[in-house]
Coordinates of C-alpha atoms in Angstrom, one line a residue:
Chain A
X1 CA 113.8 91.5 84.0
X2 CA 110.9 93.1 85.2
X3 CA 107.9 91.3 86.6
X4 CA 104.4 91.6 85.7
X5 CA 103.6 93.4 88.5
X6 CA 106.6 95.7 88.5
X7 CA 105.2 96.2 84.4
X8 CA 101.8 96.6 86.3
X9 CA 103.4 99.5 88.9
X10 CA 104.6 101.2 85.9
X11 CA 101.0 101.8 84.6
X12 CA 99.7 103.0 87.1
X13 CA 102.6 105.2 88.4
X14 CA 102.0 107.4 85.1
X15 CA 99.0 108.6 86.9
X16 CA 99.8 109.8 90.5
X17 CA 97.8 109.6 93.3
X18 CA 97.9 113.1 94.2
X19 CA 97.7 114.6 97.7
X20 CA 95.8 117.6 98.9
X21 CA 96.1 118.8 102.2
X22 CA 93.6 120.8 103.9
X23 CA 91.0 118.9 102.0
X24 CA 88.0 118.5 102.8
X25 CA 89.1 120.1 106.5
X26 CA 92.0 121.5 108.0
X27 CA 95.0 118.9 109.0
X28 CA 93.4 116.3 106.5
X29 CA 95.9 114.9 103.8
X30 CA 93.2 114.0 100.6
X31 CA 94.2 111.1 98.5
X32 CA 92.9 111.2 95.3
X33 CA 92.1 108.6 93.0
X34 CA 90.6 110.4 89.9
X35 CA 93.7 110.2 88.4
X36 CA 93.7 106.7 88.0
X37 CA 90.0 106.7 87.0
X38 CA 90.8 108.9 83.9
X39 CA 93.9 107.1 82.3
X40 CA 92.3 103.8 81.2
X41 CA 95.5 102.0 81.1
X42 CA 96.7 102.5 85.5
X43 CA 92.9 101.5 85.6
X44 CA 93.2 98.3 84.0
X45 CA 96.8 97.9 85.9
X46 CA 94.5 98.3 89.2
X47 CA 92.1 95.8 88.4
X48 CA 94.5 93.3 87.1
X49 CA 96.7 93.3 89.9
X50 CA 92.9 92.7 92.0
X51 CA 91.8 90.3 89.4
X52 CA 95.4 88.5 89.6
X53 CA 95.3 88.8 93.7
X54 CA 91.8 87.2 94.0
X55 CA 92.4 84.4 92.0
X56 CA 95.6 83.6 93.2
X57 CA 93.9 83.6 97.0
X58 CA 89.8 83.5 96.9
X59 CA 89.4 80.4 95.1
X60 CA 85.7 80.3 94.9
X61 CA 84.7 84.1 95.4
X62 CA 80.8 84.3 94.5
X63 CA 80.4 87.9 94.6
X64 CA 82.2 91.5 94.8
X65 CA 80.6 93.4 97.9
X66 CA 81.8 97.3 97.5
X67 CA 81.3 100.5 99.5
X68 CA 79.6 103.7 99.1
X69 CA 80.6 105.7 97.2
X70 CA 84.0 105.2 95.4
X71 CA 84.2 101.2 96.1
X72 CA 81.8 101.6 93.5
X73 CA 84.5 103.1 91.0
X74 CA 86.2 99.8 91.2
X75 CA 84.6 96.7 92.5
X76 CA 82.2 96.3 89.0
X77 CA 85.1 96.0 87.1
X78 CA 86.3 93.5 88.8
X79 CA 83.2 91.3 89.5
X80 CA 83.3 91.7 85.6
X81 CA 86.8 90.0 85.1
X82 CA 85.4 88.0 87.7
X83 CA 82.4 86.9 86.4
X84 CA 80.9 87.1 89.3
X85 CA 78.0 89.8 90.3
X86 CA 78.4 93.1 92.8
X87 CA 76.6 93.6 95.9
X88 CA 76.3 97.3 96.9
X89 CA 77.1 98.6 100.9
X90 CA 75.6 101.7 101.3
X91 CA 75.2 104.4 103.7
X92 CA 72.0 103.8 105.8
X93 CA 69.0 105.2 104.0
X94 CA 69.5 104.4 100.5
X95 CA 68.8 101.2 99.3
X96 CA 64.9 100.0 99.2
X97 CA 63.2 96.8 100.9
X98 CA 64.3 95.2 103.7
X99 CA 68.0 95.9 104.6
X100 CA 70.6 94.6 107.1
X101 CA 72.4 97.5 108.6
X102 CA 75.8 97.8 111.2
X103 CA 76.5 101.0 113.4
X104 CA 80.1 102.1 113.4
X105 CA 81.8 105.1 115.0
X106 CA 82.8 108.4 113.4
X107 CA 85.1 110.6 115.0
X108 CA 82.1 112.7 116.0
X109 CA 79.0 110.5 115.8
X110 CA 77.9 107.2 113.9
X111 CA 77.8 105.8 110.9
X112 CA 75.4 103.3 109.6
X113 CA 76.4 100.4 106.8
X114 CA 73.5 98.7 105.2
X115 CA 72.6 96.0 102.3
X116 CA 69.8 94.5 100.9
X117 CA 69.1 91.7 103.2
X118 CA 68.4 88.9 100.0
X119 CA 72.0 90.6 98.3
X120 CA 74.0 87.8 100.1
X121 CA 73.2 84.4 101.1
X122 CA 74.2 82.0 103.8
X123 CA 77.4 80.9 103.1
X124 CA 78.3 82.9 100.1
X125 CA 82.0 83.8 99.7
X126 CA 82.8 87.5 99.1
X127 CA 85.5 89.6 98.8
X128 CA 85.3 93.7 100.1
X129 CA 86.7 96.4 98.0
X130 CA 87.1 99.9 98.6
X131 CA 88.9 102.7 97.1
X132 CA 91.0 103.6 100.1
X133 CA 91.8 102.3 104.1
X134 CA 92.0 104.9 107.0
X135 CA 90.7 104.1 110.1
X136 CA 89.1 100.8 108.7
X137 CA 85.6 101.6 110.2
X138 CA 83.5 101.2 106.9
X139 CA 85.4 98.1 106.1
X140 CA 85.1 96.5 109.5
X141 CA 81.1 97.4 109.9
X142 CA 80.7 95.6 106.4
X143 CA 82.9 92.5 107.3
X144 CA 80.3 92.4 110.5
X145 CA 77.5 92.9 108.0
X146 CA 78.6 89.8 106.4
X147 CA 78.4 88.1 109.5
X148 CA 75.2 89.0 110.2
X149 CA 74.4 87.5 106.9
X150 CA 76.3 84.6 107.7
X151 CA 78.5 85.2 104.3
X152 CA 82.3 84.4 104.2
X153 CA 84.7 87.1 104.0
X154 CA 87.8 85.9 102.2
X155 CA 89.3 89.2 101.5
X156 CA 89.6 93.0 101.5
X157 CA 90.4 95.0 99.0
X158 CA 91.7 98.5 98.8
X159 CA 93.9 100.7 96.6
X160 CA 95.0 102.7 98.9
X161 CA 96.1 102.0 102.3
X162 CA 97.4 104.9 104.4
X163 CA 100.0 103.2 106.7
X164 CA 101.3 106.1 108.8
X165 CA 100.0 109.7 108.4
X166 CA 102.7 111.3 109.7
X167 CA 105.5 109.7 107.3
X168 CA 103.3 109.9 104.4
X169 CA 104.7 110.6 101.3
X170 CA 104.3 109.4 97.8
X171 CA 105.9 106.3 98.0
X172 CA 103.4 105.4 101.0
X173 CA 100.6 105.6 98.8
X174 CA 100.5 102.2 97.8
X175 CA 97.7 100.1 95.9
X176 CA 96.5 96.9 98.3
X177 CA 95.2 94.3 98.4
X178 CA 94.3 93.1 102.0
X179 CA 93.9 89.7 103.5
X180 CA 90.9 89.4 106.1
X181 CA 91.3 88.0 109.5
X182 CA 88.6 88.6 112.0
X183 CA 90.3 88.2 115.2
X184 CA 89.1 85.7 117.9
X185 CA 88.2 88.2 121.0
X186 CA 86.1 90.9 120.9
X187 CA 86.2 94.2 118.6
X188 CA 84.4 97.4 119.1
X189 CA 82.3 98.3 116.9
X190 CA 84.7 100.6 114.4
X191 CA 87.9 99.0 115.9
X192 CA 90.6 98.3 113.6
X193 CA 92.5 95.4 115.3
X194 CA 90.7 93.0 112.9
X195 CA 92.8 94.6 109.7
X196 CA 95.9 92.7 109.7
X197 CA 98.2 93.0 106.8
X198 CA 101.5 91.9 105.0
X199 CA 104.0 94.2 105.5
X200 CA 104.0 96.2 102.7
X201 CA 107.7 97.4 101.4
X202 CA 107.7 96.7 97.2
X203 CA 104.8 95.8 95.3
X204 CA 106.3 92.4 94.6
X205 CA 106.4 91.8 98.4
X206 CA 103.1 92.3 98.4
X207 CA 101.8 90.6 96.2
X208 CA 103.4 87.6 96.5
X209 CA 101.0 84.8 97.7
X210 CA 102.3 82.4 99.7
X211 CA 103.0 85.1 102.3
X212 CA 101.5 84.6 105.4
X213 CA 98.3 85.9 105.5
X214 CA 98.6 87.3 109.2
X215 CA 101.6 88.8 109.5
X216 CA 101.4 92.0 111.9
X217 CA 98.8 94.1 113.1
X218 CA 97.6 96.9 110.9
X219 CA 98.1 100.1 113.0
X220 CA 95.4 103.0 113.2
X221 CA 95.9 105.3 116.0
X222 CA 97.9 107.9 114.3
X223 CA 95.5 107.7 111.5
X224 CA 92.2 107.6 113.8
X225 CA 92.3 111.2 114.8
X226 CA 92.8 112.6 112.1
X227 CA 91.0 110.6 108.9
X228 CA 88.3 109.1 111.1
X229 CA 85.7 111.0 109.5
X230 CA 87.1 112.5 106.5
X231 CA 86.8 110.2 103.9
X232 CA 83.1 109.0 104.0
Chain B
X1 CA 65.9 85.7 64.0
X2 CA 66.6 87.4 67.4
X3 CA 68.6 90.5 67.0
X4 CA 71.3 91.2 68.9
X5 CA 69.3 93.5 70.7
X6 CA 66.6 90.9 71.7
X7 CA 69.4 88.8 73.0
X8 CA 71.3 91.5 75.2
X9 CA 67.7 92.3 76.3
X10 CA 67.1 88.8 77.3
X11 CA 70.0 88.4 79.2
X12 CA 68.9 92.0 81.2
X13 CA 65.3 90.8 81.6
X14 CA 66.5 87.9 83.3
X15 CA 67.8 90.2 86.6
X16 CA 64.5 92.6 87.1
X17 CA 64.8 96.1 87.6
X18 CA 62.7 95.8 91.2
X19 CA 60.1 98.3 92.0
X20 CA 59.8 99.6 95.6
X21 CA 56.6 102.0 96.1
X22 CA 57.1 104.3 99.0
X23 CA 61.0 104.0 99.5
X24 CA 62.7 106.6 99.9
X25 CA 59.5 108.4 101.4
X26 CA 55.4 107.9 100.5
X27 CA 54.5 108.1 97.0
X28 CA 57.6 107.5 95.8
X29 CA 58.6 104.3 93.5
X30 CA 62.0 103.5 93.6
X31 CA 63.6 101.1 91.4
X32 CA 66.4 99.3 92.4
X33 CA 69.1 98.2 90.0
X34 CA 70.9 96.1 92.3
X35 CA 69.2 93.1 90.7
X36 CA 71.5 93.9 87.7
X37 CA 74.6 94.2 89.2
X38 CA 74.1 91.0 91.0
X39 CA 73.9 89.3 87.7
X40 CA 77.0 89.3 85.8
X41 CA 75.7 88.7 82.4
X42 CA 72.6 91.2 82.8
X43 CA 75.4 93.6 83.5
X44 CA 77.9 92.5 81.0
X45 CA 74.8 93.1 78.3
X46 CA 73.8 96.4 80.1
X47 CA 77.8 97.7 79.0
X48 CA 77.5 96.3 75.5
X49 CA 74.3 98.0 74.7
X50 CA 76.1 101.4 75.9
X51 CA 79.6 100.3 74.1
X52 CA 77.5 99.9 70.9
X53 CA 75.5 102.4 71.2
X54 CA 78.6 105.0 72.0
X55 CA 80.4 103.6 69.1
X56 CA 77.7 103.7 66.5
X57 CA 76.8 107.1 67.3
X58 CA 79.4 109.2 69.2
X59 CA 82.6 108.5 67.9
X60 CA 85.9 110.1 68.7
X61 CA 84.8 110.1 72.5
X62 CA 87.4 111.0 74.7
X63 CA 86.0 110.3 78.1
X64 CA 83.3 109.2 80.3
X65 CA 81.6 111.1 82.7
X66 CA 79.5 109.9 86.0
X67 CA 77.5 111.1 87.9
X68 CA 77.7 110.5 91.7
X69 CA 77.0 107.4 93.1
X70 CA 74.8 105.0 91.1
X71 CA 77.2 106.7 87.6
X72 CA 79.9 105.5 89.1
X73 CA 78.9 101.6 88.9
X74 CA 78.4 102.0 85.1
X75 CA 81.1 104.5 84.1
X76 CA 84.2 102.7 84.7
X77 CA 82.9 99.9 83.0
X78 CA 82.0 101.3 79.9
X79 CA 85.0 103.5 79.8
X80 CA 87.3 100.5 80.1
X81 CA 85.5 99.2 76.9
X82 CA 85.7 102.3 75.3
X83 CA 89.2 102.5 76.5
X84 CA 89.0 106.2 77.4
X85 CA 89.0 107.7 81.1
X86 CA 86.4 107.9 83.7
X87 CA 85.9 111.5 85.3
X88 CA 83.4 111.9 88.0
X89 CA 80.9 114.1 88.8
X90 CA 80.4 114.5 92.5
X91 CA 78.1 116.7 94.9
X92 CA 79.2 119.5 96.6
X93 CA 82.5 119.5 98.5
X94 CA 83.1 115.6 97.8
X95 CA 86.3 116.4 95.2
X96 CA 89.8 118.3 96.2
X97 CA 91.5 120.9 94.3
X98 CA 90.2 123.4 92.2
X99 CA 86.5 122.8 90.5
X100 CA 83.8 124.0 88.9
X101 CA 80.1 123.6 89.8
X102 CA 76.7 123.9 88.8
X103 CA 73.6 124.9 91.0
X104 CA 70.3 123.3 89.8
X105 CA 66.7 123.1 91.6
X106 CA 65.3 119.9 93.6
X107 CA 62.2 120.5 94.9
X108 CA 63.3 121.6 98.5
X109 CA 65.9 123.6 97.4
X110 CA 69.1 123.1 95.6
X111 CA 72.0 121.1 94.8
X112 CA 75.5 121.7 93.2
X113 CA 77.4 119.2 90.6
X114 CA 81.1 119.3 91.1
X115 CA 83.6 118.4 89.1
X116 CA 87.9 119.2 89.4
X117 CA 88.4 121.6 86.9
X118 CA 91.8 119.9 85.5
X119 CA 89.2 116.9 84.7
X120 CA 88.1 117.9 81.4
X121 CA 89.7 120.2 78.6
X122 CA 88.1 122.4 76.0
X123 CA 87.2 120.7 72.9
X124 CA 87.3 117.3 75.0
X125 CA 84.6 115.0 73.5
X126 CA 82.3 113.4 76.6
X127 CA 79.7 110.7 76.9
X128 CA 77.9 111.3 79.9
X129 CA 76.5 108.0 82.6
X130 CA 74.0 107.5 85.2
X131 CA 71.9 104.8 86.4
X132 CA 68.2 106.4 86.5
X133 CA 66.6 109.7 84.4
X134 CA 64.0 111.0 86.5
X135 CA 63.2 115.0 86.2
X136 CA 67.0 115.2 84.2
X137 CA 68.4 117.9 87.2
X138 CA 71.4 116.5 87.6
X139 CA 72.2 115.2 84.4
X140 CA 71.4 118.9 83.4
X141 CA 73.4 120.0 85.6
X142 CA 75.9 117.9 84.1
X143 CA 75.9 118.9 80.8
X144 CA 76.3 122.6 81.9
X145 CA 79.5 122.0 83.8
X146 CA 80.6 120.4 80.4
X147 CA 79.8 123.4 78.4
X148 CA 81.6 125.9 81.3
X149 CA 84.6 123.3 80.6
X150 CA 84.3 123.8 77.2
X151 CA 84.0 120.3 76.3
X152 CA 81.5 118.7 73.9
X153 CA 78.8 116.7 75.0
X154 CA 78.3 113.7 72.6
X155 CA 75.5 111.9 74.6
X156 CA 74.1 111.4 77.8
X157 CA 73.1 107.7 79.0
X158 CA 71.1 106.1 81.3
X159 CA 70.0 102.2 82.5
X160 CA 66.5 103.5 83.6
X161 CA 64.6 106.3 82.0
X162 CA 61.3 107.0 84.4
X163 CA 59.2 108.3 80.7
X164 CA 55.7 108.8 82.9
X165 CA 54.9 107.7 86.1
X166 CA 51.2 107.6 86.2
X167 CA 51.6 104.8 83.9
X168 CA 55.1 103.4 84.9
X169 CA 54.7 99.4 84.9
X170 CA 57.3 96.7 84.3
X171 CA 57.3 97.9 80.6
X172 CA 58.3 101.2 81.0
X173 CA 61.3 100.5 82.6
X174 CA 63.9 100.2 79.7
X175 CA 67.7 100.8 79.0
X176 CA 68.3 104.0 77.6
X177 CA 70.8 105.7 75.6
X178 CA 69.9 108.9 75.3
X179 CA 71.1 111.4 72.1
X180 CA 72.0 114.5 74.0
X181 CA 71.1 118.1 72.2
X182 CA 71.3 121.0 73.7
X183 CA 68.3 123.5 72.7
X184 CA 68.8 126.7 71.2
X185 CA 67.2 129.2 73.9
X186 CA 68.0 129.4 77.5
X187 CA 67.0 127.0 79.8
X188 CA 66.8 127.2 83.8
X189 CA 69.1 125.5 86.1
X190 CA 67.2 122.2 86.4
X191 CA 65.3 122.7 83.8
X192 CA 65.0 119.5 81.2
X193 CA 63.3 120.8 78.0
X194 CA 67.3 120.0 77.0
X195 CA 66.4 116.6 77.1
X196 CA 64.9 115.4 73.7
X197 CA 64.7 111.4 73.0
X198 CA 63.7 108.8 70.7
X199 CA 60.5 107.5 71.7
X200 CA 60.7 104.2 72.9
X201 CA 58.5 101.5 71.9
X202 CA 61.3 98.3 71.9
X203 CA 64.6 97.8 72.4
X204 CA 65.2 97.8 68.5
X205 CA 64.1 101.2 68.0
X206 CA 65.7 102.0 70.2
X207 CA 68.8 101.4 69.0
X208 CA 68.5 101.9 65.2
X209 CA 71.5 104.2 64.9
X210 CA 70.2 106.4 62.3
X211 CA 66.8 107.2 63.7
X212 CA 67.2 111.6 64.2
X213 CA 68.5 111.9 67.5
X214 CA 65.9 114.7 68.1
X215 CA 62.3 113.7 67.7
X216 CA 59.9 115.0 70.7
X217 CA 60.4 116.6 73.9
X218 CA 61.5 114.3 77.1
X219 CA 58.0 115.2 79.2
X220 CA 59.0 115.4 82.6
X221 CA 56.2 117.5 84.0
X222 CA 54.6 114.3 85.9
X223 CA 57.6 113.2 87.1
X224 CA 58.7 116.5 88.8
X225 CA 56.5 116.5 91.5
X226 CA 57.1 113.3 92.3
X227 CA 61.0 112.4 91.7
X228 CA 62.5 115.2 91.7
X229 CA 64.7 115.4 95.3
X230 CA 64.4 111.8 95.5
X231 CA 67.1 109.9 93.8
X232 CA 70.0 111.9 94.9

């Protein structure tokens, strides 16, 4: 018998996530998520399996924090099934009053995260979503933003997670959902060591939730030269 | 007896759309939806005004199209409602694969709307989203690409319509759903004389569903000067 989230996988496997290389430079793999966006049902299969995965594991989440531009796509809809409002990342520059903002690094330069400093408050528990996890660098300079604003990350979310360039194919492109750990020691700024994940080999596995949290490290060097800067 | 529409509007009201004077440079006022987000009733109102509105006056819509990035915190939303897909409307070089695009004038030069050109088909009925109508450029822009897809613009909506700045208060600053028409003569790239809306005086006119779509000319003339390169 198949299980919901097997049901789930079925939806949203009608619509691929297709790959261009090339795109938007040479040796770049593109993943691209408009598919999804434009059949309504894999869309609702995406948020369900966040909504499902949030409840089941953020007890208590007080607010959706998503990046620019495509955690936009996603993280409404499910601060809507969550009840619970969205707080906007965005690149520096572009939201008014007074902001909070974290430096990461690009492949070739920095990046800046920023938020609204009244958009989260002391304590607050959020979760992250974005649309897709490369190097990790937006993801990790908003988990420090949160810091800084002395919120409480309980989880990541992504729908898609690139594991390992080089072996990617199709069934690599996987919808996520990440648990958070920030890591005891020090992390520069843009480092990735913080992303620990479940290792990922159905969607059952991953989504079952009394899976350690912490299981192995999430690895990124393959990925770092070649994504760093490609999909921000 | 408060009208539906006095009671979405209360729950909207209660989550101000902020005003920010000089952000992102001098002279400009920017207003910041973020308030609305943050509140997930305000929001949840926000999408039933446009679910009503879309299915009182453009039926048989087949998708939703946003406009890069504030579109694309509305247009999943409402397209989930609506049960059709989301498409999205990107600048320049942001989407793989083939596309279209469509040049129109800021004030310091120009700007392309992109979308993948397997996104819409001829014929396709669309419903077009994006947070804020300033000068109209890129929702222009918009509705040209839609025409070079051959698909059929049935309205164009926005949270915020900026209707004159000179005397832009806390009272001008009302949800929108604006009828789309295209006019008869030719029109240049940027150009908004396209744009023709109700007048607004509350939310209930607003919304009255058989008021003619087209009754006088969207006067962006003021707003030109002042808005025009800085809210993408």
């Amino acid at each position: 018998m198949a299980t919901r989230y097997e049901k789930r996988e079925a939806g949203i496997n009608r619509s691929e996530i297709r790959a261009f290389t090339d795109f938007p430079s040479k040796g770049i793999v593109f993943r691209d998520i408009c598919p999804i966006l434009k059949d309504p049902e894999a869309l609702a299969a995406i948020i369900d399996l966040f909504e499902e995965r949030v409840r089941e594991t953020c007890p208590g989440v007080e607010l959706v924090v998503g990046l620019d531009a495509r955690g936009f796509l996603f993280g409404p809809l499910l601060a809507q099934r969550l009840r619970v409002g969205f707080v906007l990342v965005r690149k520096k520059g572009k939201l008014p009053g007074p902001t909070a903002s974290v430096a990461y690094t690009l492949e070739y330069g920095q990046a800046e995260a920023e938020i609204q400093e009244d958009a989260v408050e002391a304590g607050q528990k959020v979760v992250i979503i974005d649309d897709l996890l490369a190097t990790g660098g937006t993801l990790y300079a908003t988990c420090e933003l949160m810091k800084k604003q002395k919120a409480k990350v309980l989880g990541c979310l992504v729908v898609i997670e690139l594991k390992d360039l080089k072996g990617a194919g199709p069934n690599r492109t996987r919808v996520r959902v990440l648990p958070w750990s920030s890591t005891e020691g020090p992390l520069a700024p843009g480092g990735c060591s913080a992303f620990r994940s479940i290792p990922l080999r159905s969607w059952e596995h991953s989504f079952i939730p009394d899976v350690p949290a912490i299981l192995n490290t999430f690895s990124t060097t393959t990925l770092r030269s070649t994504f760093l800067s490609s999909f921000r």
